[in-house]
PDB file of C-alpha atoms in Angstrom:
ATOM      1  CA  MET A  24       6.660 -11.129-185.558  1.00  0.00           C
ATOM      2  CA  PRO A  25       4.549 -12.248-188.531  1.00  0.00           C
ATOM      3  CA  MET A  26       3.763  -9.709-191.308  1.00  0.00           C
ATOM      4  CA  ARG A  27       0.749  -9.669-193.255  1.00  0.00           C
ATOM      5  CA  VAL A  28       0.825  -8.314-196.856  1.00  0.00           C
ATOM      6  CA  ASN A  29      -2.095  -7.106-198.773  1.00  0.00           C
ATOM      7  CA  ILE A  30      -1.870  -6.504-202.437  1.00  0.00           C
ATOM      8  CA  SER A  31      -4.375  -4.698-204.449  1.00  0.00           C
ATOM      9  CA  LEU A  32      -5.386  -6.833-207.468  1.00  0.00           C
ATOM     10  CA  GLU A  33      -6.579  -5.306-210.673  1.00  0.00           C
ATOM     11  CA  SER A  34     -10.134  -7.346-210.120  1.00  0.00           C
ATOM     12  CA  GLY A  35     -10.716  -4.773-207.171  1.00  0.00           C
ATOM     13  CA  TRP A  36      -9.875  -6.835-204.219  1.00  0.00           C
ATOM     14  CA  MET A  37      -7.026  -7.744-202.094  1.00  0.00           C
ATOM     15  CA  SER A  38      -4.897 -10.770-201.877  1.00  0.00           C
ATOM     16  CA  GLU A  39      -3.598 -11.596-198.670  1.00  0.00           C
ATOM     17  CA  HIS A  40      -0.553 -13.413-197.303  1.00  0.00           C
ATOM     18  CA  ILE A  41       0.994 -14.207-194.049  1.00  0.00           C
ATOM     19  CA  LEU A  42       4.682 -14.377-193.883  1.00  0.00           C
ATOM     20  CA  PHE A  43       6.818 -15.678-191.099  1.00  0.00           C
ATOM     21  CA  GLU A  44      10.390 -14.930-189.702  1.00  0.00           C
ATOM     22  CA  GLY A  45      13.092 -17.223-190.783  1.00  0.00           C
ATOM     23  CA  ASN A  46      12.805 -16.918-194.611  1.00  0.00           C
ATOM     24  CA  ALA A  47      13.582 -14.110-197.370  1.00  0.00           C
ATOM     25  CA  TYR A  48      10.403 -13.855-199.736  1.00  0.00           C
ATOM     26  CA  ASN A  49      10.347 -13.136-203.326  1.00  0.00           C
ATOM     27  CA  ILE A  50       7.774 -10.740-204.538  1.00  0.00           C
ATOM     28  CA  GLY A  51       7.229 -10.437-208.069  1.00  0.00           C
ATOM     29  CA  ARG A  52       5.479 -11.553-211.310  1.00  0.00           C
ATOM     30  CA  SER A  53       7.239 -14.801-211.812  1.00  0.00           C
ATOM     31  CA  THR A  54       5.026 -17.801-211.038  1.00  0.00           C
ATOM     32  CA  GLN A  55       7.885 -19.114-208.839  1.00  0.00           C
ATOM     33  CA  ALA A  56       7.737 -16.020-206.374  1.00  0.00           C
ATOM     34  CA  ASP A  57       6.681 -16.446-202.662  1.00  0.00           C
ATOM     35  CA  VAL A  58       4.215 -13.265-203.298  1.00  0.00           C
ATOM     36  CA  PHE A  59       2.755 -13.513-206.814  1.00  0.00           C
ATOM     37  CA  ILE A  60       1.690 -10.150-208.494  1.00  0.00           C
ATOM     38  CA  ASN A  61       0.019 -10.750-211.827  1.00  0.00           C
ATOM     39  CA  HIS A  62       0.541  -7.036-213.282  1.00  0.00           C
ATOM     40  CA  PRO A  63       2.670  -6.262-216.408  1.00  0.00           C
ATOM     41  CA  GLN A  64       4.501  -3.394-214.822  1.00  0.00           C
ATOM     42  CA  ILE A  65       5.524  -5.623-211.981  1.00  0.00           C
ATOM     43  CA  SER A  66       9.053  -7.110-212.556  1.00  0.00           C
ATOM     44  CA  ARG A  67       9.423 -10.865-212.270  1.00  0.00           C
ATOM     45  CA  ASP A  68      11.785 -10.367-209.227  1.00  0.00           C
ATOM     46  CA  HIS A  69      10.371  -7.178-208.005  1.00  0.00           C
ATOM     47  CA  ALA A  70      11.541  -7.083-204.315  1.00  0.00           C
ATOM     48  CA  THR A  71      12.609  -9.232-201.494  1.00  0.00           C
ATOM     49  CA  LEU A  72      11.034  -9.028-197.931  1.00  0.00           C
ATOM     50  CA  SER A  73      12.895 -10.425-194.947  1.00  0.00           C
ATOM     51  CA  ALA A  74      12.990 -10.254-191.186  1.00  0.00           C
ATOM     52  CA  ASN A  75      16.113  -9.753-189.036  1.00  0.00           C
ATOM     53  CA  ASP A  76      15.857  -9.238-185.091  1.00  0.00           C
ATOM     54  CA  ASP A  77      11.994  -9.038-185.337  1.00  0.00           C
ATOM     55  CA  ILE A  78      12.350  -5.946-187.802  1.00  0.00           C
ATOM     56  CA  TRP A  79      10.847  -6.757-191.441  1.00  0.00           C
ATOM     57  CA  SER A  80      12.515  -4.987-194.373  1.00  0.00           C
ATOM     58  CA  LEU A  81      12.070  -4.555-198.093  1.00  0.00           C
ATOM     59  CA  GLN A  82      14.662  -4.557-200.844  1.00  0.00           C
ATOM     60  CA  ASP A  83      14.125  -3.226-204.361  1.00  0.00           C
ATOM     61  CA  THR A  84      15.438  -5.649-206.993  1.00  0.00           C
ATOM     62  CA  SER A  85      13.561  -4.197-209.771  1.00  0.00           C
ATOM     63  CA  SER A  86      13.562  -1.697-212.576  1.00  0.00           C
ATOM     64  CA  ALA A  87       9.943  -0.669-211.849  1.00  0.00           C
ATOM     65  CA  GLY A  88      10.779   0.442-208.386  1.00  0.00           C
ATOM     66  CA  CYS A  89       9.202   0.640-204.905  1.00  0.00           C
ATOM     67  CA  TYR A  90       7.719   3.715-203.624  1.00  0.00           C
ATOM     68  CA  HIS A  91       6.740   4.931-200.018  1.00  0.00           C
ATOM     69  CA  ARG A  92       5.098   8.360-200.087  1.00  0.00           C
ATOM     70  CA  SER A  93       5.891   8.853-203.775  1.00  0.00           C
ATOM     71  CA  LYS A  94       9.519   8.409-203.114  1.00  0.00           C
ATOM     72  CA  ARG A  95      11.192   5.835-204.580  1.00  0.00           C
ATOM     73  CA  VAL A  96      13.195   3.528-201.771  1.00  0.00           C
ATOM     74  CA  SER A  97      15.835   0.719-202.714  1.00  0.00           C
ATOM     75  CA  TYR A  98      15.673  -0.360-198.989  1.00  0.00           C
ATOM     76  CA  LEU A  99      13.010   0.153-196.392  1.00  0.00           C
ATOM     77  CA  PRO A 100      12.712  -0.959-192.906  1.00  0.00           C
ATOM     78  CA  ILE A 101       9.170  -1.816-191.961  1.00  0.00           C
ATOM     79  CA  THR A 102       8.775  -0.647-188.146  1.00  0.00           C
ATOM     80  CA  ASP A 103       5.084  -0.187-188.227  1.00  0.00           C
ATOM     81  CA  GLN A 104       2.075  -0.451-190.579  1.00  0.00           C
ATOM     82  CA  LYS A 105       3.027   0.732-194.135  1.00  0.00           C
ATOM     83  CA  THR A 106       1.499   1.298-197.558  1.00  0.00           C
ATOM     84  CA  LEU A 107       3.923   1.156-200.418  1.00  0.00           C
ATOM     85  CA  LYS A 108       3.637   1.070-204.058  1.00  0.00           C
ATOM     86  CA  LEU A 109       5.584  -1.745-206.157  1.00  0.00           C
ATOM     87  CA  GLY A 110       5.540  -0.208-209.289  1.00  0.00           C
ATOM     88  CA  PRO A 111       1.730   0.895-209.732  1.00  0.00           C
ATOM     89  CA  VAL A 112       0.662  -1.719-207.350  1.00  0.00           C
ATOM     90  CA  LEU A 113      -0.683  -0.650-203.679  1.00  0.00           C
ATOM     91  CA  CYS A 114       0.531  -3.023-201.204  1.00  0.00           C
ATOM     92  CA  GLN A 115      -0.278  -2.899-197.317  1.00  0.00           C
ATOM     93  CA  PHE A 116       2.358  -4.162-194.703  1.00  0.00           C
ATOM     94  CA  LYS A 117       1.201  -4.997-191.204  1.00  0.00           C
ATOM     95  CA  TYR A 118       2.785  -6.843-188.257  1.00  0.00           C
ATOM     96  CA  LEU A 119       0.655  -9.344-186.495  1.00  0.00           C
ATOM     97  CA  ASN A 120       1.210 -10.503-182.920  1.00  0.00           C
ATOM     98  CA  HIS A 121       0.150 -13.965-182.178  1.00  0.00           C
ATOM     99  CA  HIS A 122      -3.142 -13.304-180.670  1.00  0.00           C
ATOM    100  CA  GLN A 123      -4.342 -11.488-183.876  1.00  0.00           C
ATOM    101  CA  LEU A 124      -2.635 -14.527-185.971  1.00  0.00           C
ATOM    102  CA  THR A 125      -4.653 -16.929-183.687  1.00  0.00           C
ATOM    103  CA  ALA A 126      -8.037 -14.729-184.271  1.00  0.00           C
ATOM    104  CA  LEU A 127      -7.357 -15.061-188.104  1.00  0.00           C
ATOM    105  CA  ASP A 128      -6.900 -18.964-188.077  1.00  0.00           C
ATOM    106  CA  ASN A 129     -10.079 -18.843-185.876  1.00  0.00           C
ATOM    107  CA  GLN A 130     -11.872 -16.648-188.376  1.00  0.00           C
ATOM    108  CA  ASN A 131     -10.980 -19.014-191.467  1.00  0.00           C
ATOM    109  CA  MET A 132     -12.274 -22.040-189.604  1.00  0.00           C
ATOM    110  CA  TRP A 133     -15.463 -20.379-188.559  1.00  0.00           C
ATOM    111  CA  ARG A 134     -15.959 -19.563-192.383  1.00  0.00           C
ATOM    112  CA  GLN A 135     -15.452 -23.069-193.461  1.00  0.00           C
ATOM    113  CA  ARG A 136     -17.856 -24.191-190.610  1.00  0.00           C
ATOM    114  CA  GLN A 137     -20.252 -21.653-192.089  1.00  0.00           C
ATOM    115  CA  VAL A 138     -20.112 -22.961-195.691  1.00  0.00           C
ATOM    116  CA  GLN A 139     -20.467 -26.441-194.290  1.00  0.00           C
ATOM    117  CA  GLN A 140     -23.610 -25.474-192.065  1.00  0.00           C
ATOM    118  CA  LEU A 141     -25.069 -23.617-194.978  1.00  0.00           C
ATOM    119  CA  SER A 142     -24.730 -26.749-197.112  1.00  0.00           C
ATOM    120  CA  HIS A 143     -26.461 -28.741-194.608  1.00  0.00           C
ATOM    121  CA  GLN A 144     -29.120 -26.359-194.241  1.00  0.00           C
ATOM    122  CA  PHE A 145     -29.655 -26.277-198.174  1.00  0.00           C
ATOM    123  CA  SER A 146     -30.437 -30.347-197.804  1.00  0.00           C
ATOM    124  CA  GLN A 147     -32.647 -29.731-194.791  1.00  0.00           C
ATOM    125  CA  CYS A 148     -34.318 -26.666-195.008  1.00  0.00           C
ATOM    126  CA  SER A 149     -38.121 -26.565-196.626  1.00  0.00           C
ATOM    127  CA  SER A 150     -38.088 -22.726-196.954  1.00  0.00           C
ATOM    128  CA  SER A 151     -35.733 -20.937-199.385  1.00  0.00           C
ATOM    129  CA  ILE A 152     -36.692 -17.616-197.754  1.00  0.00           C
ATOM    130  CA  ALA A 153     -35.319 -18.715-194.550  1.00  0.00           C
ATOM    131  CA  LEU A 154     -32.283 -20.100-196.164  1.00  0.00           C
ATOM    132  CA  LEU A 155     -31.472 -16.721-197.786  1.00  0.00           C
ATOM    133  CA  LYS A 156     -32.115 -14.840-194.650  1.00  0.00           C
ATOM    134  CA  SER A 157     -29.608 -17.074-192.623  1.00  0.00           C
ATOM    135  CA  ALA A 158     -26.970 -16.404-195.853  1.00  0.00           C
ATOM    136  CA  ARG A 159     -27.763 -12.518-195.450  1.00  0.00           C
ATOM    137  CA  HIS A 160     -27.008 -12.851-191.637  1.00  0.00           C
ATOM    138  CA  CYS A 161     -23.830 -14.941-192.103  1.00  0.00           C
ATOM    139  CA  LEU A 162     -22.710 -12.228-194.511  1.00  0.00           C
ATOM    140  CA  LEU A 163     -22.944  -9.586-192.179  1.00  0.00           C
ATOM    141  CA  GLN A 164     -20.666 -11.407-189.688  1.00  0.00           C
ATOM    142  CA  THR A 165     -18.218 -12.897-191.959  1.00  0.00           C
ATOM    143  CA  LEU A 166     -17.300  -9.741-193.799  1.00  0.00           C
ATOM    144  CA  GLY A 167     -17.884  -7.192-191.028  1.00  0.00           C
ATOM    145  CA  CYS A 168     -19.907  -5.213-193.507  1.00  0.00           C
ATOM    146  CA  GLU A 169     -22.341  -2.557-192.414  1.00  0.00           C
ATOM    147  CA  ARG A 170     -25.084  -3.794-194.989  1.00  0.00           C
ATOM    148  CA  ALA A 171     -25.764  -7.107-196.834  1.00  0.00           C
ATOM    149  CA  ALA A 172     -28.587  -8.205-199.007  1.00  0.00           C
ATOM    150  CA  LEU A 173     -29.529 -10.937-201.205  1.00  0.00           C
ATOM    151  CA  ILE A 174     -31.184  -9.243-204.502  1.00  0.00           C
ATOM    152  CA  LEU A 175     -33.427 -11.142-207.006  1.00  0.00           C
ATOM    153  CA  VAL A 176     -33.203 -10.479-210.647  1.00  0.00           C
ATOM    154  CA  ASP A 177     -35.944 -10.712-213.176  1.00  0.00           C
ATOM    155  CA  GLN A 178     -35.623 -12.107-216.907  1.00  0.00           C
ATOM    156  CA  GLN A 179     -35.065  -8.454-218.116  1.00  0.00           C
ATOM    157  CA  LYS A 180     -31.955  -8.032-215.686  1.00  0.00           C
ATOM    158  CA  GLN A 181     -33.947  -5.697-213.562  1.00  0.00           C
ATOM    159  CA  LEU A 182     -33.877  -5.836-209.627  1.00  0.00           C
ATOM    160  CA  GLN A 183     -36.890  -7.757-208.763  1.00  0.00           C
ATOM    161  CA  GLN A 184     -37.058  -8.094-204.938  1.00  0.00           C
ATOM    162  CA  CYS A 185     -34.412  -7.040-202.150  1.00  0.00           C
ATOM    163  CA  LEU A 186     -34.945  -9.634-199.274  1.00  0.00           C
ATOM    164  CA  GLY A 187     -34.825  -8.326-195.924  1.00  0.00           C
ATOM    165  CA  HIS A 188     -36.879  -5.775-193.812  1.00  0.00           C
ATOM    166  CA  GLU A 189     -34.449  -3.165-193.315  1.00  0.00           C
ATOM    167  CA  THR A 190     -35.143   0.459-194.655  1.00  0.00           C
ATOM    168  CA  TRP A 191     -32.163   0.730-197.145  1.00  0.00           C
ATOM    169  CA  MET A 192     -33.393  -2.196-198.887  1.00  0.00           C
ATOM    170  CA  ASP A 193     -36.749  -0.840-199.939  1.00  0.00           C
ATOM    171  CA  ASN A 194     -37.102  -0.447-203.700  1.00  0.00           C
ATOM    172  CA  GLU A 195     -38.115   3.129-203.586  1.00  0.00           C
ATOM    173  CA  ARG A 196     -35.425   4.062-201.029  1.00  0.00           C
ATOM    174  CA  PHE A 197     -32.695   1.485-202.105  1.00  0.00           C
ATOM    175  CA  SER A 198     -29.403   3.048-200.877  1.00  0.00           C
ATOM    176  CA  GLY A 199     -26.929   0.632-202.145  1.00  0.00           C
ATOM    177  CA  SER A 200     -25.001   1.125-205.636  1.00  0.00           C
ATOM    178  CA  LYS A 201     -27.271  -0.010-208.453  1.00  0.00           C
ATOM    179  CA  THR A 202     -24.459   0.904-210.622  1.00  0.00           C
ATOM    180  CA  ILE A 203     -22.461  -1.830-209.256  1.00  0.00           C
ATOM    181  CA  ILE A 204     -24.960  -4.258-209.080  1.00  0.00           C
ATOM    182  CA  GLN A 205     -26.070  -3.654-212.686  1.00  0.00           C
ATOM    183  CA  ARG A 206     -22.487  -4.031-213.826  1.00  0.00           C
ATOM    184  CA  CYS A 207     -22.322  -7.455-211.984  1.00  0.00           C
ATOM    185  CA  ILE A 208     -25.498  -8.566-213.702  1.00  0.00           C
ATOM    186  CA  ASP A 209     -24.358  -7.443-217.134  1.00  0.00           C
ATOM    187  CA  GLU A 210     -20.710  -8.840-216.872  1.00  0.00           C
ATOM    188  CA  LYS A 211     -21.668 -12.166-215.013  1.00  0.00           C
ATOM    189  CA  ARG A 212     -18.690 -11.734-212.776  1.00  0.00           C
ATOM    190  CA  VAL A 213     -17.976 -10.785-209.047  1.00  0.00           C
ATOM    191  CA  LEU A 214     -17.332  -7.060-208.379  1.00  0.00           C
ATOM    192  CA  ALA A 215     -15.417  -6.279-205.388  1.00  0.00           C
ATOM    193  CA  ILE A 216     -14.447  -2.564-205.358  1.00  0.00           C
ATOM    194  CA  GLY A 217     -12.353  -0.779-202.598  1.00  0.00           C
ATOM    195  CA  ASN A 218     -11.903   2.932-202.109  1.00  0.00           C
ATOM    196  CA  ILE A 219     -14.867   3.723-204.364  1.00  0.00           C
ATOM    197  CA  GLN A 220     -14.445   7.537-203.617  1.00  0.00           C
ATOM    198  CA  ALA A 221     -11.269   7.429-205.635  1.00  0.00           C
ATOM    199  CA  ASP A 222     -13.086   5.807-208.812  1.00  0.00           C
ATOM    200  CA  PRO A 223     -13.856   8.469-211.287  1.00  0.00           C
ATOM    201  CA  SER A 224     -16.770   6.491-212.825  1.00  0.00           C
ATOM    202  CA  LEU A 225     -18.203   5.788-209.529  1.00  0.00           C
ATOM    203  CA  ALA A 226     -17.500   8.548-207.172  1.00  0.00           C
ATOM    204  CA  ILE A 227     -19.985  10.691-209.114  1.00  0.00           C
ATOM    205  CA  GLN A 228     -22.588   8.245-208.970  1.00  0.00           C
ATOM    206  CA  HIS A 229     -25.981   9.515-206.771  1.00  0.00           C
ATOM    207  CA  SER A 230     -25.698   6.504-204.358  1.00  0.00           C
ATOM    208  CA  VAL A 231     -22.083   6.740-203.699  1.00  0.00           C
ATOM    209  CA  MET A 232     -22.320  10.571-203.085  1.00  0.00           C
ATOM    210  CA  ARG A 233     -25.317  10.780-201.111  1.00  0.00           C
ATOM    211  CA  TYR A 234     -24.768   7.526-198.970  1.00  0.00           C
ATOM    212  CA  ASN A 235     -20.878   8.014-198.896  1.00  0.00           C
ATOM    213  CA  ILE A 236     -20.496   4.053-199.970  1.00  0.00           C
ATOM    214  CA  GLN A 237     -16.506   3.346-199.372  1.00  0.00           C
ATOM    215  CA  ALA A 238     -16.306  -0.294-200.669  1.00  0.00           C
ATOM    216  CA  ALA A 239     -18.837  -2.717-202.281  1.00  0.00           C
ATOM    217  CA  LEU A 240     -18.753  -6.465-203.046  1.00  0.00           C
ATOM    218  CA  CYS A 241     -21.358  -7.831-205.389  1.00  0.00           C
ATOM    219  CA  VAL A 242     -21.537 -11.810-206.349  1.00  0.00           C
ATOM    220  CA  PRO A 243     -23.879 -12.991-208.977  1.00  0.00           C
ATOM    221  CA  ILE A 244     -26.001 -16.117-208.318  1.00  0.00           C
ATOM    222  CA  MET A 245     -26.124 -18.162-211.401  1.00  0.00           C
ATOM    223  CA  SER A 246     -28.457 -20.523-213.049  1.00  0.00           C
ATOM    224  CA  GLU A 247     -28.217 -22.152-216.383  1.00  0.00           C
ATOM    225  CA  ASN A 248     -25.680 -19.181-217.308  1.00  0.00           C
ATOM    226  CA  ASN A 249     -28.342 -16.592-216.225  1.00  0.00           C
ATOM    227  CA  VAL A 250     -27.995 -14.120-213.341  1.00  0.00           C
ATOM    228  CA  ILE A 251     -31.165 -14.806-210.980  1.00  0.00           C
ATOM    229  CA  GLY A 252     -29.819 -12.733-208.053  1.00  0.00           C
ATOM    230  CA  VAL A 253     -26.754 -11.157-206.407  1.00  0.00           C
ATOM    231  CA  LEU A 254     -25.365 -11.044-203.152  1.00  0.00           C
ATOM    232  CA  TYR A 255     -24.741  -7.512-202.224  1.00  0.00           C
ATOM    233  CA  ALA A 256     -22.626  -6.056-199.217  1.00  0.00           C
ATOM    234  CA  ASP A 257     -21.102  -2.481-198.837  1.00  0.00           C
ATOM    235  CA  ASN A 258     -19.205  -0.034-196.252  1.00  0.00           C
ATOM    236  CA  THR A 259     -20.194   3.411-195.784  1.00  0.00           C
ATOM    237  CA  GLN A 260     -17.423   3.709-192.941  1.00  0.00           C
ATOM    238  CA  GLY A 261     -14.278   1.801-191.631  1.00  0.00           C
ATOM    239  CA  ARG A 262     -12.600  -0.377-194.035  1.00  0.00           C
ATOM    240  CA  GLN A 263     -12.282   0.307-197.723  1.00  0.00           C
ATOM    241  CA  PHE A 264     -11.550  -3.001-199.332  1.00  0.00           C
ATOM    242  CA  PHE A 265     -12.401  -6.767-199.335  1.00  0.00           C
ATOM    243  CA  THR A 266      -9.779  -9.794-199.488  1.00  0.00           C
ATOM    244  CA  GLU A 267      -9.254 -12.389-202.085  1.00  0.00           C
ATOM    245  CA  THR A 268     -10.313 -14.842-198.976  1.00  0.00           C
ATOM    246  CA  GLU A 269     -13.455 -13.183-198.334  1.00  0.00           C
ATOM    247  CA  VAL A 270     -14.536 -13.052-202.104  1.00  0.00           C
ATOM    248  CA  LYS A 271     -13.847 -16.900-202.294  1.00  0.00           C
ATOM    249  CA  PHE A 272     -16.047 -17.105-199.213  1.00  0.00           C
ATOM    250  CA  VAL A 273     -18.839 -15.487-200.570  1.00  0.00           C
ATOM    251  CA  GLU A 274     -18.702 -17.005-204.148  1.00  0.00           C
ATOM    252  CA  SER A 275     -18.892 -20.218-202.123  1.00  0.00           C
ATOM    253  CA  PHE A 276     -22.172 -19.022-200.550  1.00  0.00           C
ATOM    254  CA  ALA A 277     -23.523 -17.800-204.170  1.00  0.00           C
ATOM    255  CA  ASN A 278     -22.957 -21.309-205.466  1.00  0.00           C
ATOM    256  CA  ILE A 279     -25.122 -22.985-202.518  1.00  0.00           C
ATOM    257  CA  LEU A 280     -27.812 -20.450-203.156  1.00  0.00           C
ATOM    258  CA  SER A 281     -27.951 -21.156-206.879  1.00  0.00           C
ATOM    259  CA  LEU A 282     -28.270 -24.767-206.105  1.00  0.00           C
ATOM    260  CA  ARG A 283     -31.088 -24.091-203.863  1.00  0.00           C
ATOM    261  CA  LEU A 284     -32.923 -21.913-206.259  1.00  0.00           C
ATOM    262  CA  LEU A 285     -32.605 -24.113-209.090  1.00  0.00           C
ATOM    263  CA  PHE A 286     -33.725 -27.086-206.730  1.00  0.00           C
ATOM    264  CA  GLN A 287     -36.842 -24.875-205.738  1.00  0.00           C
ATOM    265  CA  SER A 288     -37.479 -24.120-209.690  1.00  0.00           C
ATOM    266  CA  ILE A 289     -37.597 -27.808-210.337  1.00  0.00           C
ATOM    267  CA  GLU A 290     -40.005 -28.598-207.259  1.00  0.00           C
ATOM    268  CA  HIS A 291     -42.359 -25.933-208.583  1.00  0.00           C
ATOM    269  CA  LYS A 292     -42.262 -27.404-212.346  1.00  0.00           C
ATOM    270  CA  ILE A 293     -42.815 -30.830-210.727  1.00  0.00           C
ATOM    271  CA  SER A 294     -45.951 -29.751-208.697  1.00  0.00           C
ATOM    272  CA  ALA A 295     -47.476 -28.106-211.782  1.00  0.00           C
ATOM    273  CA  LEU A 296     -47.558 -31.167-213.745  1.00  0.00           C
TER     274      LEU A 296
END
């Protein structure tokens, strides 16, 4: 059976790799590795993953070590879903049956169609609000997250408007993580944070404690190097991470939205002449 390997990245999200029987895969910091992990404490050739008679196993080939349940292992058969540490890096290993593999392929194709559809709507849609609502709906479906919103930002980098009609979005009752949103705005970069409850700086934040936020994703929408809005999504239950594929998908959405908002601004300036 194929094996899915999710690797926690320093950026906060997880890279995702689908491996198939018939090959031995090198995991390490070498750019020639089959599964590349860019971390200074990962050896260039850290471990080897291979399958024999439908059973995958991991062989440690490093000095930093591989760990299962806090114990170092030199060789480990992976008979079911397992979470290991390669050096300090958390890695999840999970078997995929052919139905699950087909579902993943279909999901990736669906995501590509959604980006194409949104691009088409960008060229056809006369209402930016309608386009933004469509993007939010698509985020909920694509990420499988519980909550998603597009939040506009003013020139002082303050949250101006949360587009939507759900109670949690109201300015006075907003229950998303303003700390994560503000950090995304200030740093002008994507923030995808899994297992927030284990982050000492975030676990003590009021919104995280009160609303039990487990994972959050925030992507800036840029115009002329200024943040004009963010796409925000979070989970209070279930999955506690976002994959690299999902983050790249949302970044594509943000790029399309930034073009639309820039186009709307130009139209407004022309009409004012």
